[in-house]
Amino acid sequence: METPISASASEQERQLFIKMALSAWNTQNDRVTKLLDTLSDEQMMGETAPQRNRGIYLLGHLITVSDGLLPLLGLGQRLYPQLEAVFLTSPDSKNNDGPSVGELRKYWTEINNLLSDHFNRMTPEMWFSKHNSVSAEDFAKEPHRNKLNIIINRANHTSYHLGQLVYLGKK
Amino acid sequence: METPISASASEQERQLFIKMALSAWNTQNDRVTKLLDTLSDEQMMGETAPQRNRGIYLLGHLITVSDGLLPLLGLGQRLYPQLEAVFLTSPDSKNNDGPSVGELRKYWTEINNLLSDHFNRMTPEMWFSKHNSVSAEDFAKEPHRNKLNIIINRANHTSYHLGQLVYLGKK
């Protein structure tokens, strides 16, 4: 009787690829967290550059985009649906009507912890299944539009805004 | 005689992983190219924010980091070794001793075209083999430190600086 060597190799490679994609995602989030630890609430209220988004807006934006992964990946409903109107579908209002920097720091930790818990339990089959913004028909033609692909692209989104948030720190 | 179904499925999955990682890389580079097309040489000589890196520095930096992929991935020697001292191992000098924005625009196109040619010819076996900054011993313990992983991480690096380069454009 032959052992399924090829299937086993495939499974190992899937695990390896998932590890690569999740590592990139975690790395970018960890860099944001480390930066936040060095920035005061006052610094976060400032603009990242003249007439550009404030730190508080970019943090709220990253939180609500990460929060949106819950429904997109079939993991549940958003924790903070009230943030969408302030930080996703509207530009930076430059006023202080929304949550405080302190509240957003708490949300940032919460959503990252919740996503990590989910991600650590997801099987390779789940990662390579379709996400909820692609139809079954399109997914059949474009199998790269899976859940793991979302994570690869969202890591780049986080990195993009991290490059802006660092401008709040010391020169 | 049994057909190697598992091996074939594995091969398709490898191709899928590679497509996902390369798509993210290409997307970020294309976004930089599109942005460059909207920025004048004069805009590129400006700082992305007060006392922060100039556009010309960030473009030179992205070129020399991409150029470094050639030796790192075993694809050849750097095309522009002279850029390293100006854009990689030194901070932005804020003077104009180096190449012009026009020359850098040409280099940006050249290195991206050359890398695309190489990447399109690379086999899955090559992508999942070790890159040249990890020892064979460490790679045996950490098989995620392969060539494809470099591309995933470098896409994030490009995205980070893209987030800064956009600050040169209109508000």
XYZ file of C-alpha atoms in Angstrom:
342
model
C 0.000 0.000 0.000
C 1.354 3.377 -0.999
C 1.349 6.295 1.396
C -0.087 9.550 0.035
C 3.250 11.336 -0.142
C 2.127 13.892 -2.708
C -0.968 14.856 -0.728
C 1.144 15.273 2.373
C 3.653 17.472 0.560
C 0.785 19.561 -0.745
C -0.587 20.010 2.763
C 2.811 21.095 4.049
C 3.133 23.620 1.274
C -0.298 25.019 1.955
C 0.652 25.448 5.599
C 3.902 27.088 4.556
C 2.188 29.524 2.246
C -0.424 30.412 4.881
C 2.396 31.024 7.332
C 4.117 33.357 4.856
C 0.961 35.402 4.220
C -0.040 35.604 7.889
C 3.497 36.549 8.918
C 3.420 39.523 6.552
C 0.030 40.577 7.939
C 1.173 40.227 11.557
C 4.419 42.050 10.876
C 2.637 45.128 9.545
C 0.128 45.189 12.400
C 2.907 44.759 14.959
C 4.782 47.678 13.432
C 1.685 49.870 13.767
C 1.259 48.772 17.399
C 4.900 49.554 18.191
C 4.601 52.975 16.563
C 1.385 53.742 18.491
C 3.221 52.985 21.724
C 5.676 55.788 20.945
C 3.052 58.407 19.984
C 1.097 60.511 22.500
C -2.642 61.140 22.105
C -1.723 64.719 21.266
C 0.613 63.622 18.480
C -2.131 61.348 17.138
C -4.471 64.350 16.866
C -2.030 66.056 14.495
C -1.890 65.828 10.712
C 0.635 63.375 9.218
C 1.614 66.175 6.790
C 0.131 69.635 6.071
C -3.524 69.256 5.028
C -3.264 65.451 5.095
C -5.069 62.894 7.255
C -4.616 63.106 11.007
C -3.160 60.202 12.986
C -6.517 59.596 14.690
C -8.224 59.287 11.313
C -5.684 56.793 9.969
C -5.900 54.693 13.146
C -9.718 54.684 12.955
C -9.456 53.816 9.263
C -7.154 50.841 9.897
C -9.445 49.602 12.688
C -12.612 49.763 10.586
C -10.904 48.069 7.627
C -9.685 45.258 9.910
C -13.157 45.101 11.484
C -14.596 44.590 8.002
C -12.578 41.375 7.698
C -15.027 39.706 10.081
C -18.005 39.696 7.661
C -15.762 39.499 4.570
C -14.127 36.285 5.767
C -17.365 34.866 7.210
C -16.187 35.205 10.813
C -19.055 37.267 12.183
C -20.402 40.792 12.310
C -18.369 43.973 12.746
C -17.503 44.887 16.347
C -17.613 48.643 15.621
C -20.086 49.333 12.794
C -20.355 52.953 13.998
C -16.769 53.610 12.842
C -17.507 53.025 9.155
C -19.235 56.368 8.589
C -16.444 58.283 10.328
C -13.318 56.501 9.088
C -14.198 54.604 5.914
C -16.918 56.253 3.867
C -15.995 59.840 4.858
C -12.718 61.742 4.606
C -11.024 63.115 7.723
C -13.513 65.643 9.188
C -10.699 67.331 11.182
C -13.086 67.704 14.107
C -13.281 65.627 17.272
C -16.837 64.284 17.201
C -15.890 60.602 16.990
C -14.205 58.270 19.480
C -11.117 59.483 21.330
C -7.580 58.300 20.572
C -7.724 56.346 23.839
C -10.848 54.484 22.734
C -9.324 53.760 19.334
C -6.167 52.365 20.945
C -8.408 49.927 22.837
C -10.325 48.972 19.672
C -7.047 48.424 17.798
C -5.926 45.899 20.402
C -9.345 44.222 20.552
C -9.848 43.737 16.827
C -6.305 42.457 16.358
C -6.685 39.966 19.188
C -10.042 38.750 17.869
C -8.716 38.358 14.322
C -5.653 36.481 15.602
C -7.894 34.065 17.504
C -9.948 33.413 14.372
C -6.936 33.141 12.074
C -5.196 30.654 14.349
C -8.238 28.376 14.136
C -8.794 28.600 10.377
C -7.947 25.503 8.365
C -6.109 25.599 5.004
C -9.432 24.696 3.329
C -10.997 27.802 4.818
C -8.129 30.046 3.738
C -8.332 28.842 0.157
C -12.114 29.187 -0.031
C -13.809 32.211 -1.539
C -14.359 35.384 0.437
C -17.781 37.035 0.649
C -17.234 39.740 -1.970
C -16.777 37.358 -4.896
C -19.516 35.281 -6.520
C -19.214 31.498 -6.771
C -19.168 31.870 -10.547
C -16.289 34.369 -10.566
C -14.401 32.356 -7.969
C -14.524 29.268 -10.196
C -12.732 31.296 -12.882
C -10.457 33.214 -10.486
C -9.487 30.868 -7.630
C -6.858 33.294 -6.366
C -9.712 35.456 -5.010
C -9.674 33.516 -1.775
C -9.557 34.535 1.874
C -5.794 34.337 2.115
C -5.439 36.715 -0.809
C -7.434 39.284 1.165
C -4.878 39.081 3.958
C -1.969 39.554 1.548
C -3.594 42.671 0.117
C -4.682 44.079 3.464
C -1.131 43.781 4.814
C -0.102 46.105 1.978
C -2.920 48.489 2.879
C -1.719 48.612 6.490
C 1.849 49.191 5.334
C 0.745 52.079 3.103
C -0.801 53.968 6.024
C 2.026 52.985 8.383
C 4.350 54.877 6.034
C 2.184 57.944 6.705
C 1.716 57.423 10.451
C 5.485 57.397 11.015
C 5.495 61.065 9.979
C 3.854 61.840 13.334
C 7.006 60.712 15.144
C 10.295 62.428 15.695
C 12.302 63.607 12.718
C -1.526 2.612 -13.546
C -2.571 5.494 -11.348
C -2.265 9.064 -12.559
C -0.480 11.421 -10.163
C -3.581 13.404 -9.207
C -2.182 14.615 -5.901
C 1.011 15.849 -7.475
C -0.981 17.663 -10.127
C -3.243 19.298 -7.551
C -0.169 20.333 -5.615
C 1.323 21.886 -8.713
C -1.856 23.871 -9.366
C -1.831 25.135 -5.815
C 1.777 26.175 -6.039
C 0.928 28.135 -9.164
C -1.956 29.737 -7.286
C 0.273 30.797 -4.342
C 2.800 32.266 -6.741
C 0.098 34.141 -8.612
C -1.255 35.623 -5.371
C 2.159 36.808 -4.179
C 3.255 38.164 -7.568
C -0.077 39.937 -8.065
C 0.399 41.842 -4.814
C 3.949 42.770 -5.861
C 2.868 43.896 -9.331
C -0.077 45.856 -7.947
C 2.135 47.943 -5.680
C 4.696 48.613 -8.390
C 1.970 49.565 -10.862
C 0.527 52.008 -8.346
C 3.948 53.662 -7.983
C 4.307 53.861 -11.776
C 0.859 55.440 -12.124
C 1.646 57.978 -9.415
C 4.996 58.859 -11.034
C 3.165 59.588 -14.273
C 1.171 62.292 -12.473
C 4.146 63.954 -10.728
C 6.490 66.467 -12.393
C 10.258 66.312 -11.919
C 9.906 69.467 -9.834
C 7.332 67.837 -7.557
C 9.651 64.830 -7.188
C 12.429 67.139 -5.948
C 10.214 68.255 -3.061
C 9.928 66.737 0.412
C 7.018 64.353 1.008
C 6.416 66.240 4.296
C 8.412 68.930 6.150
C 11.929 67.633 6.878
C 11.048 64.194 5.479
C 12.499 62.319 2.510
C 12.196 63.905 -0.915
C 10.365 62.149 -3.742
C 13.623 61.656 -5.653
C 15.155 59.903 -2.648
C 12.207 57.537 -2.206
C 12.184 56.681 -5.906
C 15.937 56.000 -5.857
C 15.432 53.945 -2.698
C 12.711 51.786 -4.278
C 14.869 51.259 -7.390
C 17.951 50.185 -5.457
C 15.901 47.842 -3.234
C 14.338 46.241 -6.335
C 17.779 46.095 -7.965
C 19.004 44.179 -4.924
C 16.507 41.423 -5.721
C 18.732 40.336 -8.617
C 21.592 39.008 -6.428
C 19.249 38.084 -3.543
C 17.177 35.794 -5.770
C 20.190 34.496 -7.701
C 19.186 36.267 -10.909
C 22.382 38.208 -11.548
C 24.277 41.277 -10.453
C 22.775 44.678 -9.682
C 22.181 46.942 -12.700
C 22.854 50.126 -10.701
C 25.327 49.359 -7.897
C 26.196 53.075 -7.750
C 22.736 53.842 -6.330
C 23.271 51.889 -3.118
C 25.499 54.487 -1.452
C 23.094 57.324 -2.324
C 19.688 55.742 -1.707
C 20.148 52.730 0.571
C 23.035 53.093 2.983
C 22.735 56.885 3.349
C 19.795 59.076 4.356
C 18.425 61.715 1.973
C 21.337 64.163 1.437
C 18.889 66.863 0.249
C 21.397 67.861 -2.428
C 21.343 67.038 -6.124
C 24.641 65.203 -6.640
C 23.099 61.897 -7.717
C 21.128 60.895 -10.800
C 18.331 63.164 -12.032
C 14.640 62.373 -11.634
C 14.564 61.693 -15.383
C 17.325 59.090 -15.100
C 15.597 57.468 -12.131
C 12.307 57.256 -14.019
C 14.190 55.301 -16.724
C 15.834 53.015 -14.161
C 12.447 52.373 -12.507
C 11.018 51.120 -15.803
C 14.145 49.092 -16.627
C 14.443 47.251 -13.335
C 10.731 46.458 -13.238
C 10.797 45.109 -16.786
C 13.877 43.001 -16.077
C 12.412 41.592 -12.866
C 9.130 40.783 -14.633
C 11.031 38.884 -17.328
C 12.864 36.858 -14.695
C 9.777 36.267 -12.548
C 7.739 35.043 -15.512
C 10.391 32.414 -16.204
C 10.885 31.223 -12.631
C 9.549 27.765 -11.822
C 7.609 26.950 -8.632
C 10.679 25.001 -7.464
C 12.739 28.168 -7.753
C 10.197 30.287 -5.857
C 10.100 27.869 -2.952
C 13.882 27.525 -2.764
C 16.019 29.510 -0.353
C 17.121 33.050 -1.096
C 20.757 34.102 -0.827
C 20.585 35.766 2.602
C 19.708 32.606 4.502
C 22.041 29.678 5.182
C 21.126 26.157 4.079
C 21.073 25.179 7.759
C 18.627 27.923 8.765
C 16.491 27.287 5.694
C 16.059 23.646 6.693
C 14.574 24.861 9.987
C 12.686 27.834 8.491
C 11.437 26.816 5.028
C 9.249 29.923 4.775
C 12.414 31.940 4.166
C 12.157 31.279 0.453
C 12.264 33.528 -2.610
C 8.510 33.998 -2.777
C 8.483 35.242 0.803
C 10.912 37.996 -0.205
C 8.416 39.191 -2.819
C 5.544 39.246 -0.309
C 7.622 41.349 2.084
C 8.999 43.664 -0.584
C 5.490 44.442 -1.841
C 4.768 45.750 1.660
C 7.963 47.809 1.570
C 6.897 49.395 -1.728
C 3.432 50.102 -0.331
C 4.930 51.794 2.749
C 6.828 54.318 0.631
C 3.948 54.693 -1.836
C 1.894 55.990 1.101
C 4.543 58.702 1.485
C 5.036 59.466 -2.210
C 1.321 60.254 -2.640
C 1.876 63.251 -0.364
C 3.705 64.906 -3.292
C 0.455 65.009 -5.280
C -2.485 67.325 -5.086
C -4.351 67.679 -1.826
